[in-house]
């Protein structure tokens, strides 16, 4: 195989998104692209759900499972806060629909090839390119640039590391139980863990059907039985759904860390997706940052410009995330009260831009005044003196987002 211009390792959200943007019609410079997918088996993730917000008319709208014009947060006492984040809509994209949509574009791209292989390593070569290795140290392919989207095997040293871990059920109820125009982002009528926070998450597809999840931000995941117990409590005692059937299940673990996950790890080797820092440390959202990064990389390469891989989030949002993670982990800030207050006091559109790391400095400062100021300032003063330590290896890793 001739050395391609671009090799993409992994066909999850990040790998497929980069291939999709690289193979868009037009472009000043024709590119040869090789997409290396894991073979069927444990390295290939199961079907999963990605959620994000943007105005109507996005590139994946035809594949959406649903979208919602209203968002709701419920306080621990059940008091609801409903917000209209216009012009944004909250969107839900299933991985199988996304893969089918991207696959249609890739099948018509003359410069793209797909293969299946178990990749064990990626490294620079002396001639200025990079190579992909498979079992036994065999060179699978060489290319000018390699973009590695495999999940990180270990998380970096950090001052704070939490995990966002969850289990969700797609449920079908006997009676109408859901409002199809309102997504429940956080419902804090759940027992709170000793460290971090927990909440319910409800994405209605119609009056009888929804994705219902139990989510925690905490140091370690639960057992499968513990997730099922939490979901039974939430669906039966809190939501009071009555009779329902579980039609599908998903489970995920998302790192929430202030450790550094660099985009560039060699002269011609780059990391994208969660491995490249695309997961927002304070929320776990990933998909929107993956799209921004993929478009920027594709635009540079297709124009023949020098490649610049932008960090998914700037230094200021990362600093705010570090403060919030430490404040949550230390218990100085009660997560349920913190997020309830934000949604109650900040307009929906402004808050979503803030959560996406795209708000302006003066907006961030105004939002900061609506948080527990004294505990947050104490955390700001403490952070520079906290050592970065290696977290224990996670028990599982899935490229999933809430």
PDB file of N, CA and C in Angstrom, residues 123-212:
ATOM      1  N   UNK A 123       4.188   5.373  16.204  1.00  0.00           N
ATOM      2  CA  UNK A 123       5.435   6.073  16.494  1.00  0.00           C
ATOM      3  C   UNK A 123       5.944   6.812  15.267  1.00  0.00           C
ATOM      4  N   UNK A 124       6.824   7.814  15.528  1.00  0.00           N
ATOM      5  CA  UNK A 124       7.477   8.540  14.447  1.00  0.00           C
ATOM      6  C   UNK A 124       8.485   7.645  13.736  1.00  0.00           C
ATOM      7  N   UNK A 125       8.804   8.008  12.491  1.00  0.00           N
ATOM      8  CA  UNK A 125       9.854   7.339  11.737  1.00  0.00           C
ATOM      9  C   UNK A 125      10.970   8.341  11.439  1.00  0.00           C
ATOM     10  N   UNK A 126      12.194   7.864  11.197  1.00  0.00           N
ATOM     11  CA  UNK A 126      13.312   8.788  10.976  1.00  0.00           C
ATOM     12  C   UNK A 126      13.138   9.696   9.764  1.00  0.00           C
ATOM     13  N   UNK A 127      12.321   9.268   8.797  1.00  0.00           N
ATOM     14  CA  UNK A 127      12.176  10.071   7.581  1.00  0.00           C
ATOM     15  C   UNK A 127      11.154  11.185   7.714  1.00  0.00           C
ATOM     16  N   UNK A 128      10.606  11.393   8.904  1.00  0.00           N
ATOM     17  CA  UNK A 128       9.662  12.489   9.106  1.00  0.00           C
ATOM     18  C   UNK A 128       8.220  12.072   9.105  1.00  0.00           C
ATOM     19  N   UNK A 129       7.918  10.814   8.819  1.00  0.00           N
ATOM     20  CA  UNK A 129       6.546  10.330   8.852  1.00  0.00           C
ATOM     21  C   UNK A 129       6.255   9.610  10.147  1.00  0.00           C
ATOM     22  N   UNK A 130       5.299   8.684  10.086  1.00  0.00           N
ATOM     23  CA  UNK A 130       4.931   7.901  11.260  1.00  0.00           C
ATOM     24  C   UNK A 130       4.484   6.525  10.797  1.00  0.00           C
ATOM     25  N   UNK A 131       4.507   5.572  11.712  1.00  0.00           N
ATOM     26  CA  UNK A 131       4.094   4.214  11.374  1.00  0.00           C
ATOM     27  C   UNK A 131       3.189   3.646  12.452  1.00  0.00           C
ATOM     28  N   UNK A 132       2.349   2.724  12.013  1.00  0.00           N
ATOM     29  CA  UNK A 132       1.382   2.065  12.882  1.00  0.00           C
ATOM     30  C   UNK A 132       1.792   0.607  13.010  1.00  0.00           C
ATOM     31  N   UNK A 133       1.877   0.137  14.253  1.00  0.00           N
ATOM     32  CA  UNK A 133       2.315  -1.231  14.517  1.00  0.00           C
ATOM     33  C   UNK A 133       1.134  -2.085  14.968  1.00  0.00           C
ATOM     34  N   UNK A 134       1.196  -3.352  14.633  1.00  0.00           N
ATOM     35  CA  UNK A 134       0.187  -4.304  15.069  1.00  0.00           C
ATOM     36  C   UNK A 134       0.877  -5.422  15.848  1.00  0.00           C
ATOM     37  N   UNK A 135       0.143  -6.510  16.110  1.00  0.00           N
ATOM     38  CA  UNK A 135       0.680  -7.561  16.976  1.00  0.00           C
ATOM     39  C   UNK A 135       2.047  -8.040  16.505  1.00  0.00           C
ATOM     40  N   UNK A 136       2.893  -8.322  17.509  1.00  0.00           N
ATOM     41  CA  UNK A 136       4.230  -8.796  17.204  1.00  0.00           C
ATOM     42  C   UNK A 136       5.182  -7.711  16.746  1.00  0.00           C
ATOM     43  N   UNK A 137       4.773  -6.442  16.869  1.00  0.00           N
ATOM     44  CA  UNK A 137       5.627  -5.341  16.433  1.00  0.00           C
ATOM     45  C   UNK A 137       5.700  -5.174  14.929  1.00  0.00           C
ATOM     46  N   UNK A 138       4.783  -5.805  14.198  1.00  0.00           N
ATOM     47  CA  UNK A 138       4.806  -5.720  12.734  1.00  0.00           C
ATOM     48  C   UNK A 138       4.284  -4.359  12.296  1.00  0.00           C
ATOM     49  N   UNK A 139       4.953  -3.751  11.313  1.00  0.00           N
ATOM     50  CA  UNK A 139       4.514  -2.467  10.768  1.00  0.00           C
ATOM     51  C   UNK A 139       3.310  -2.714   9.865  1.00  0.00           C
ATOM     52  N   UNK A 140       2.197  -2.142  10.245  1.00  0.00           N
ATOM     53  CA  UNK A 140       0.977  -2.273   9.445  1.00  0.00           C
ATOM     54  C   UNK A 140       0.977  -1.300   8.282  1.00  0.00           C
ATOM     55  N   UNK A 141       1.327  -0.049   8.547  1.00  0.00           N
ATOM     56  CA  UNK A 141       1.312   0.978   7.507  1.00  0.00           C
ATOM     57  C   UNK A 141       2.162   2.150   7.975  1.00  0.00           C
ATOM     58  N   UNK A 142       2.709   2.872   7.020  1.00  0.00           N
ATOM     59  CA  UNK A 142       3.392   4.138   7.284  1.00  0.00           C
ATOM     60  C   UNK A 142       2.622   5.252   6.596  1.00  0.00           C
ATOM     61  N   UNK A 143       2.669   6.439   7.160  1.00  0.00           N
ATOM     62  CA  UNK A 143       1.984   7.578   6.561  1.00  0.00           C
ATOM     63  C   UNK A 143       2.675   8.865   6.937  1.00  0.00           C
ATOM     64  N   UNK A 144       2.267   9.939   6.270  1.00  0.00           N
ATOM     65  CA  UNK A 144       2.862  11.242   6.575  1.00  0.00           C
ATOM     66  C   UNK A 144       2.467  11.713   7.970  1.00  0.00           C
ATOM     67  N   UNK A 145       1.190  11.491   8.327  1.00  0.00           N
ATOM     68  CA  UNK A 145       0.706  11.868   9.651  1.00  0.00           C
ATOM     69  C   UNK A 145      -0.234  10.784  10.146  1.00  0.00           C
ATOM     70  N   UNK A 146      -0.189  10.525  11.453  1.00  0.00           N
ATOM     71  CA  UNK A 146      -1.069   9.536  12.058  1.00  0.00           C
ATOM     72  C   UNK A 146      -1.858  10.220  13.181  1.00  0.00           C
ATOM     73  N   UNK A 147      -3.177  10.001  13.169  1.00  0.00           N
ATOM     74  CA  UNK A 147      -4.071  10.527  14.191  1.00  0.00           C
ATOM     75  C   UNK A 147      -4.650   9.337  14.952  1.00  0.00           C
ATOM     76  N   UNK A 148      -4.300   9.245  16.210  1.00  0.00           N
ATOM     77  CA  UNK A 148      -4.636   8.096  17.039  1.00  0.00           C
ATOM     78  C   UNK A 148      -5.814   8.453  17.943  1.00  0.00           C
ATOM     79  N   UNK A 149      -6.947   7.768  17.753  1.00  0.00           N
ATOM     80  CA  UNK A 149      -8.140   8.063  18.550  1.00  0.00           C
ATOM     81  C   UNK A 149      -8.437   6.986  19.579  1.00  0.00           C
ATOM     82  N   UNK A 150      -7.524   6.045  19.784  1.00  0.00           N
ATOM     83  CA  UNK A 150      -7.774   5.010  20.790  1.00  0.00           C
ATOM     84  C   UNK A 150      -7.852   5.636  22.182  1.00  0.00           C
ATOM     85  N   UNK A 151      -8.760   5.145  23.037  1.00  0.00           N
ATOM     86  CA  UNK A 151      -8.850   5.691  24.398  1.00  0.00           C
ATOM     87  C   UNK A 151      -7.521   5.552  25.124  1.00  0.00           C
ATOM     88  N   UNK A 152      -7.201   6.497  26.006  1.00  0.00           N
ATOM     89  CA  UNK A 152      -5.923   6.409  26.734  1.00  0.00           C
ATOM     90  C   UNK A 152      -5.883   5.169  27.617  1.00  0.00           C
ATOM     91  N   UNK A 153      -4.742   4.488  27.619  1.00  0.00           N
ATOM     92  CA  UNK A 153      -4.604   3.298  28.462  1.00  0.00           C
ATOM     93  C   UNK A 153      -4.479   3.677  29.929  1.00  0.00           C
ATOM     94  N   UNK A 154      -3.870   4.811  30.191  1.00  0.00           N
ATOM     95  CA  UNK A 154      -3.777   5.329  31.561  1.00  0.00           C
ATOM     96  C   UNK A 154      -4.045   6.822  31.534  1.00  0.00           C
ATOM     97  N   UNK A 155      -4.665   7.318  32.592  1.00  0.00           N
ATOM     98  CA  UNK A 155      -4.888   8.746  32.705  1.00  0.00           C
ATOM     99  C   UNK A 155      -3.612   9.420  33.200  1.00  0.00           C
ATOM    100  N   UNK A 156      -3.414  10.690  32.852  1.00  0.00           N
ATOM    101  CA  UNK A 156      -2.180  11.375  33.253  1.00  0.00           C
ATOM    102  C   UNK A 156      -2.186  11.744  34.734  1.00  0.00           C
ATOM    103  N   UNK A 157      -1.002  12.073  35.224  1.00  0.00           N
ATOM    104  CA  UNK A 157      -0.897  12.594  36.594  1.00  0.00           C
ATOM    105  C   UNK A 157      -1.740  13.863  36.707  1.00  0.00           C
ATOM    106  N   UNK A 158      -2.447  13.997  37.828  1.00  0.00           N
ATOM    107  CA  UNK A 158      -3.385  15.107  37.965  1.00  0.00           C
ATOM    108  C   UNK A 158      -3.527  15.488  39.434  1.00  0.00           C
ATOM    109  N   UNK A 159      -3.989  16.711  39.653  1.00  0.00           N
ATOM    110  CA  UNK A 159      -4.315  17.128  41.009  1.00  0.00           C
ATOM    111  C   UNK A 159      -5.655  16.536  41.445  1.00  0.00           C
ATOM    112  N   UNK A 160      -6.577  16.404  40.483  1.00  0.00           N
ATOM    113  CA  UNK A 160      -7.879  15.810  40.769  1.00  0.00           C
ATOM    114  C   UNK A 160      -8.276  14.908  39.605  1.00  0.00           C
ATOM    115  N   UNK A 161      -8.726  13.714  39.929  1.00  0.00           N
ATOM    116  CA  UNK A 161      -9.267  12.803  38.920  1.00  0.00           C
ATOM    117  C   UNK A 161     -10.565  12.203  39.452  1.00  0.00           C
ATOM    118  N   UNK A 162     -11.639  12.476  38.744  1.00  0.00           N
ATOM    119  CA  UNK A 162     -12.913  11.829  39.013  1.00  0.00           C
ATOM    120  C   UNK A 162     -13.319  11.044  37.770  1.00  0.00           C
ATOM    121  N   UNK A 163     -14.298  10.206  37.915  1.00  0.00           N
ATOM    122  CA  UNK A 163     -14.874   9.497  36.786  1.00  0.00           C
ATOM    123  C   UNK A 163     -16.348   9.854  36.691  1.00  0.00           C
ATOM    124  N   UNK A 164     -16.800  10.092  35.475  1.00  0.00           N
ATOM    125  CA  UNK A 164     -18.237  10.151  35.240  1.00  0.00           C
ATOM    126  C   UNK A 164     -18.640   8.766  34.747  1.00  0.00           C
ATOM    127  N   UNK A 165     -19.420   8.070  35.533  1.00  0.00           N
ATOM    128  CA  UNK A 165     -19.778   6.703  35.174  1.00  0.00           C
ATOM    129  C   UNK A 165     -21.287   6.551  35.276  1.00  0.00           C
ATOM    130  N   UNK A 166     -21.847   5.727  34.404  1.00  0.00           N
ATOM    131  CA  UNK A 166     -23.299   5.698  34.293  1.00  0.00           C
ATOM    132  C   UNK A 166     -23.769   4.384  33.686  1.00  0.00           C
ATOM    133  N   UNK A 167     -25.036   4.106  33.931  1.00  0.00           N
ATOM    134  CA  UNK A 167     -25.759   3.065  33.217  1.00  0.00           C
ATOM    135  C   UNK A 167     -27.099   3.655  32.808  1.00  0.00           C
ATOM    136  N   UNK A 168     -27.514   3.361  31.581  1.00  0.00           N
ATOM    137  CA  UNK A 168     -28.778   3.867  31.076  1.00  0.00           C
ATOM    138  C   UNK A 168     -29.641   2.759  30.514  1.00  0.00           C
ATOM    139  N   UNK A 169     -30.949   2.914  30.682  1.00  0.00           N
ATOM    140  CA  UNK A 169     -31.923   2.003  30.099  1.00  0.00           C
ATOM    141  C   UNK A 169     -32.769   2.770  29.082  1.00  0.00           C
ATOM    142  N   UNK A 170     -32.940   2.204  27.894  1.00  0.00           N
ATOM    143  CA  UNK A 170     -33.992   2.655  27.001  1.00  0.00           C
ATOM    144  C   UNK A 170     -35.271   1.946  27.455  1.00  0.00           C
ATOM    145  N   UNK A 171     -36.253   2.727  27.882  1.00  0.00           N
ATOM    146  CA  UNK A 171     -37.463   2.143  28.459  1.00  0.00           C
ATOM    147  C   UNK A 171     -38.678   2.473  27.597  1.00  0.00           C
ATOM    148  N   UNK A 172     -39.643   1.556  27.642  1.00  0.00           N
ATOM    149  CA  UNK A 172     -40.939   1.739  26.987  1.00  0.00           C
ATOM    150  C   UNK A 172     -42.013   1.536  28.046  1.00  0.00           C
ATOM    151  N   UNK A 173     -42.759   2.610  28.364  1.00  0.00           N
ATOM    152  CA  UNK A 173     -43.738   2.560  29.443  1.00  0.00           C
ATOM    153  C   UNK A 173     -45.123   2.189  28.925  1.00  0.00           C
ATOM    154  N   UNK A 174     -45.945   1.656  29.838  1.00  0.00           N
ATOM    155  CA  UNK A 174     -47.320   1.304  29.485  1.00  0.00           C
ATOM    156  C   UNK A 174     -48.192   2.551  29.327  1.00  0.00           C
ATOM    157  N   UNK A 175     -47.949   3.563  30.148  1.00  0.00           N
ATOM    158  CA  UNK A 175     -48.738   4.795  30.077  1.00  0.00           C
ATOM    159  C   UNK A 175     -47.842   5.944  29.631  1.00  0.00           C
ATOM    160  N   UNK A 176     -48.401   7.038  29.083  1.00  0.00           N
ATOM    161  CA  UNK A 176     -47.572   8.198  28.744  1.00  0.00           C
ATOM    162  C   UNK A 176     -46.882   8.742  29.997  1.00  0.00           C
ATOM    163  N   UNK A 177     -45.555   8.861  29.940  1.00  0.00           N
ATOM    164  CA  UNK A 177     -44.807   9.256  31.135  1.00  0.00           C
ATOM    165  C   UNK A 177     -43.784  10.363  30.885  1.00  0.00           C
ATOM    166  N   UNK A 178     -43.569  10.750  29.620  1.00  0.00           N
ATOM    167  CA  UNK A 178     -42.485  11.671  29.302  1.00  0.00           C
ATOM    168  C   UNK A 178     -42.994  12.854  28.480  1.00  0.00           C
ATOM    169  N   UNK A 179     -42.313  13.978  28.631  1.00  0.00           N
ATOM    170  CA  UNK A 179     -42.583  15.179  27.841  1.00  0.00           C
ATOM    171  C   UNK A 179     -41.580  15.212  26.679  1.00  0.00           C
ATOM    172  N   UNK A 180     -42.011  14.975  25.442  1.00  0.00           N
ATOM    173  CA  UNK A 180     -41.059  14.825  24.329  1.00  0.00           C
ATOM    174  C   UNK A 180     -40.302  16.092  23.961  1.00  0.00           C
ATOM    175  N   UNK A 181     -40.689  17.255  24.483  1.00  0.00           N
ATOM    176  CA  UNK A 181     -39.982  18.489  24.116  1.00  0.00           C
ATOM    177  C   UNK A 181     -39.017  18.944  25.194  1.00  0.00           C
ATOM    178  N   UNK A 182     -38.899  18.183  26.292  1.00  0.00           N
ATOM    179  CA  UNK A 182     -38.043  18.606  27.407  1.00  0.00           C
ATOM    180  C   UNK A 182     -37.098  17.486  27.808  1.00  0.00           C
ATOM    181  N   UNK A 183     -35.807  17.771  27.807  1.00  0.00           N
ATOM    182  CA  UNK A 183     -34.786  16.825  28.268  1.00  0.00           C
ATOM    183  C   UNK A 183     -34.393  17.175  29.696  1.00  0.00           C
ATOM    184  N   UNK A 184     -34.368  16.169  30.550  1.00  0.00           N
ATOM    185  CA  UNK A 184     -33.912  16.359  31.928  1.00  0.00           C
ATOM    186  C   UNK A 184     -32.411  16.118  31.991  1.00  0.00           C
ATOM    187  N   UNK A 185     -31.630  17.202  32.082  1.00  0.00           N
ATOM    188  CA  UNK A 185     -30.174  17.073  32.113  1.00  0.00           C
ATOM    189  C   UNK A 185     -29.676  16.548  33.448  1.00  0.00           C
ATOM    190  N   UNK A 186     -30.235  17.047  34.516  1.00  0.00           N
ATOM    191  CA  UNK A 186     -29.800  16.646  35.849  1.00  0.00           C
ATOM    192  C   UNK A 186     -31.007  16.636  36.770  1.00  0.00           C
ATOM    193  N   UNK A 187     -31.285  15.490  37.342  1.00  0.00           N
ATOM    194  CA  UNK A 187     -32.347  15.343  38.328  1.00  0.00           C
ATOM    195  C   UNK A 187     -31.683  14.846  39.613  1.00  0.00           C
ATOM    196  N   UNK A 188     -31.584  15.729  40.603  1.00  0.00           N
ATOM    197  CA  UNK A 188     -30.809  15.437  41.805  1.00  0.00           C
ATOM    198  C   UNK A 188     -31.633  14.753  42.892  1.00  0.00           C
ATOM    199  N   UNK A 189     -32.755  14.168  42.520  1.00  0.00           N
ATOM    200  CA  UNK A 189     -33.544  13.399  43.490  1.00  0.00           C
ATOM    201  C   UNK A 189     -32.998  11.974  43.588  1.00  0.00           C
ATOM    202  N   UNK A 190     -31.696  11.875  43.706  1.00  0.00           N
ATOM    203  CA  UNK A 190     -31.007  10.593  43.840  1.00  0.00           C
ATOM    204  C   UNK A 190     -30.122  10.654  45.082  1.00  0.00           C
ATOM    205  N   UNK A 191     -29.863   9.527  45.740  1.00  0.00           N
ATOM    206  CA  UNK A 191     -28.941   9.546  46.887  1.00  0.00           C
ATOM    207  C   UNK A 191     -27.559  10.015  46.447  1.00  0.00           C
ATOM    208  N   UNK A 192     -26.997  10.961  47.195  1.00  0.00           N
ATOM    209  CA  UNK A 192     -25.702  11.527  46.821  1.00  0.00           C
ATOM    210  C   UNK A 192     -24.558  10.718  47.428  1.00  0.00           C
ATOM    211  N   UNK A 193     -23.488  10.453  46.639  1.00  0.00           N
ATOM    212  CA  UNK A 193     -22.337   9.696  47.160  1.00  0.00           C
ATOM    213  C   UNK A 193     -21.521  10.538  48.131  1.00  0.00           C
ATOM    214  N   UNK A 194     -20.642   9.905  48.925  1.00  0.00           N
ATOM    215  CA  UNK A 194     -19.815  10.658  49.880  1.00  0.00           C
ATOM    216  C   UNK A 194     -18.915  11.691  49.198  1.00  0.00           C
ATOM    217  N   UNK A 195     -18.414  11.380  47.999  1.00  0.00           N
ATOM    218  CA  UNK A 195     -17.579  12.318  47.240  1.00  0.00           C
ATOM    219  C   UNK A 195     -18.180  12.474  45.848  1.00  0.00           C
ATOM    220  N   UNK A 196     -18.297  13.723  45.380  1.00  0.00           N
ATOM    221  CA  UNK A 196     -18.831  13.970  44.057  1.00  0.00           C
ATOM    222  C   UNK A 196     -20.325  14.207  44.088  1.00  0.00           C
ATOM    223  N   UNK A 197     -21.043  13.687  43.090  1.00  0.00           N
ATOM    224  CA  UNK A 197     -22.479  13.891  43.010  1.00  0.00           C
ATOM    225  C   UNK A 197     -23.094  12.798  42.152  1.00  0.00           C
ATOM    226  N   UNK A 198     -24.420  12.688  42.215  1.00  0.00           N
ATOM    227  CA  UNK A 198     -25.151  11.770  41.357  1.00  0.00           C
ATOM    228  C   UNK A 198     -26.411  12.469  40.865  1.00  0.00           C
ATOM    229  N   UNK A 199     -26.946  11.968  39.754  1.00  0.00           N
ATOM    230  CA  UNK A 199     -28.184  12.545  39.223  1.00  0.00           C
ATOM    231  C   UNK A 199     -28.815  11.585  38.225  1.00  0.00           C
ATOM    232  N   UNK A 200     -30.100  11.778  37.986  1.00  0.00           N
ATOM    233  CA  UNK A 200     -30.796  11.092  36.917  1.00  0.00           C
ATOM    234  C   UNK A 200     -30.764  11.932  35.648  1.00  0.00           C
ATOM    235  N   UNK A 201     -30.934  11.265  34.514  1.00  0.00           N
ATOM    236  CA  UNK A 201     -30.801  11.902  33.201  1.00  0.00           C
ATOM    237  C   UNK A 201     -31.868  11.260  32.320  1.00  0.00           C
ATOM    238  N   UNK A 202     -32.781  12.065  31.776  1.00  0.00           N
ATOM    239  CA  UNK A 202     -33.923  11.523  31.040  1.00  0.00           C
ATOM    240  C   UNK A 202     -34.027  12.217  29.684  1.00  0.00           C
ATOM    241  N   UNK A 203     -33.916  11.426  28.616  1.00  0.00           N
ATOM    242  CA  UNK A 203     -34.026  11.935  27.255  1.00  0.00           C
ATOM    243  C   UNK A 203     -35.232  11.271  26.589  1.00  0.00           C
ATOM    244  N   UNK A 204     -36.386  11.971  26.525  1.00  0.00           N
ATOM    245  CA  UNK A 204     -37.587  11.360  25.963  1.00  0.00           C
ATOM    246  C   UNK A 204     -37.526  11.297  24.431  1.00  0.00           C
ATOM    247  N   UNK A 205     -37.948  10.175  23.886  1.00  0.00           N
ATOM    248  CA  UNK A 205     -38.077  10.024  22.440  1.00  0.00           C
ATOM    249  C   UNK A 205     -39.520  10.195  21.994  1.00  0.00           C
ATOM    250  N   UNK A 206     -40.463   9.850  22.849  1.00  0.00           N
ATOM    251  CA  UNK A 206     -41.889  10.075  22.644  1.00  0.00           C
ATOM    252  C   UNK A 206     -42.540   9.924  24.012  1.00  0.00           C
ATOM    253  N   UNK A 207     -43.855  10.111  24.129  1.00  0.00           N
ATOM    254  CA  UNK A 207     -44.464  10.051  25.471  1.00  0.00           C
ATOM    255  C   UNK A 207     -44.267   8.727  26.199  1.00  0.00           C
ATOM    256  N   UNK A 208     -43.981   7.646  25.479  1.00  0.00           N
ATOM    257  CA  UNK A 208     -43.824   6.345  26.109  1.00  0.00           C
ATOM    258  C   UNK A 208     -42.377   5.849  26.169  1.00  0.00           C
ATOM    259  N   UNK A 209     -41.445   6.527  25.495  1.00  0.00           N
ATOM    260  CA  UNK A 209     -40.096   5.986  25.305  1.00  0.00           C
ATOM    261  C   UNK A 209     -39.052   7.022  25.706  1.00  0.00           C
ATOM    262  N   UNK A 210     -38.013   6.585  26.408  1.00  0.00           N
ATOM    263  CA  UNK A 210     -36.943   7.500  26.817  1.00  0.00           C
ATOM    264  C   UNK A 210     -35.685   6.713  27.141  1.00  0.00           C
ATOM    265  N   UNK A 211     -34.566   7.411  27.085  1.00  0.00           N
ATOM    266  CA  UNK A 211     -33.326   6.923  27.677  1.00  0.00           C
ATOM    267  C   UNK A 211     -33.261   7.480  29.087  1.00  0.00           C
ATOM    268  N   UNK A 212     -33.218   6.603  30.075  1.00  0.00           N
ATOM    269  CA  UNK A 212     -33.146   6.996  31.480  1.00  0.00           C
ATOM    270  C   UNK A 212     -31.819   6.492  32.032  1.00  0.00           C
TER     271      UNK A 212
END
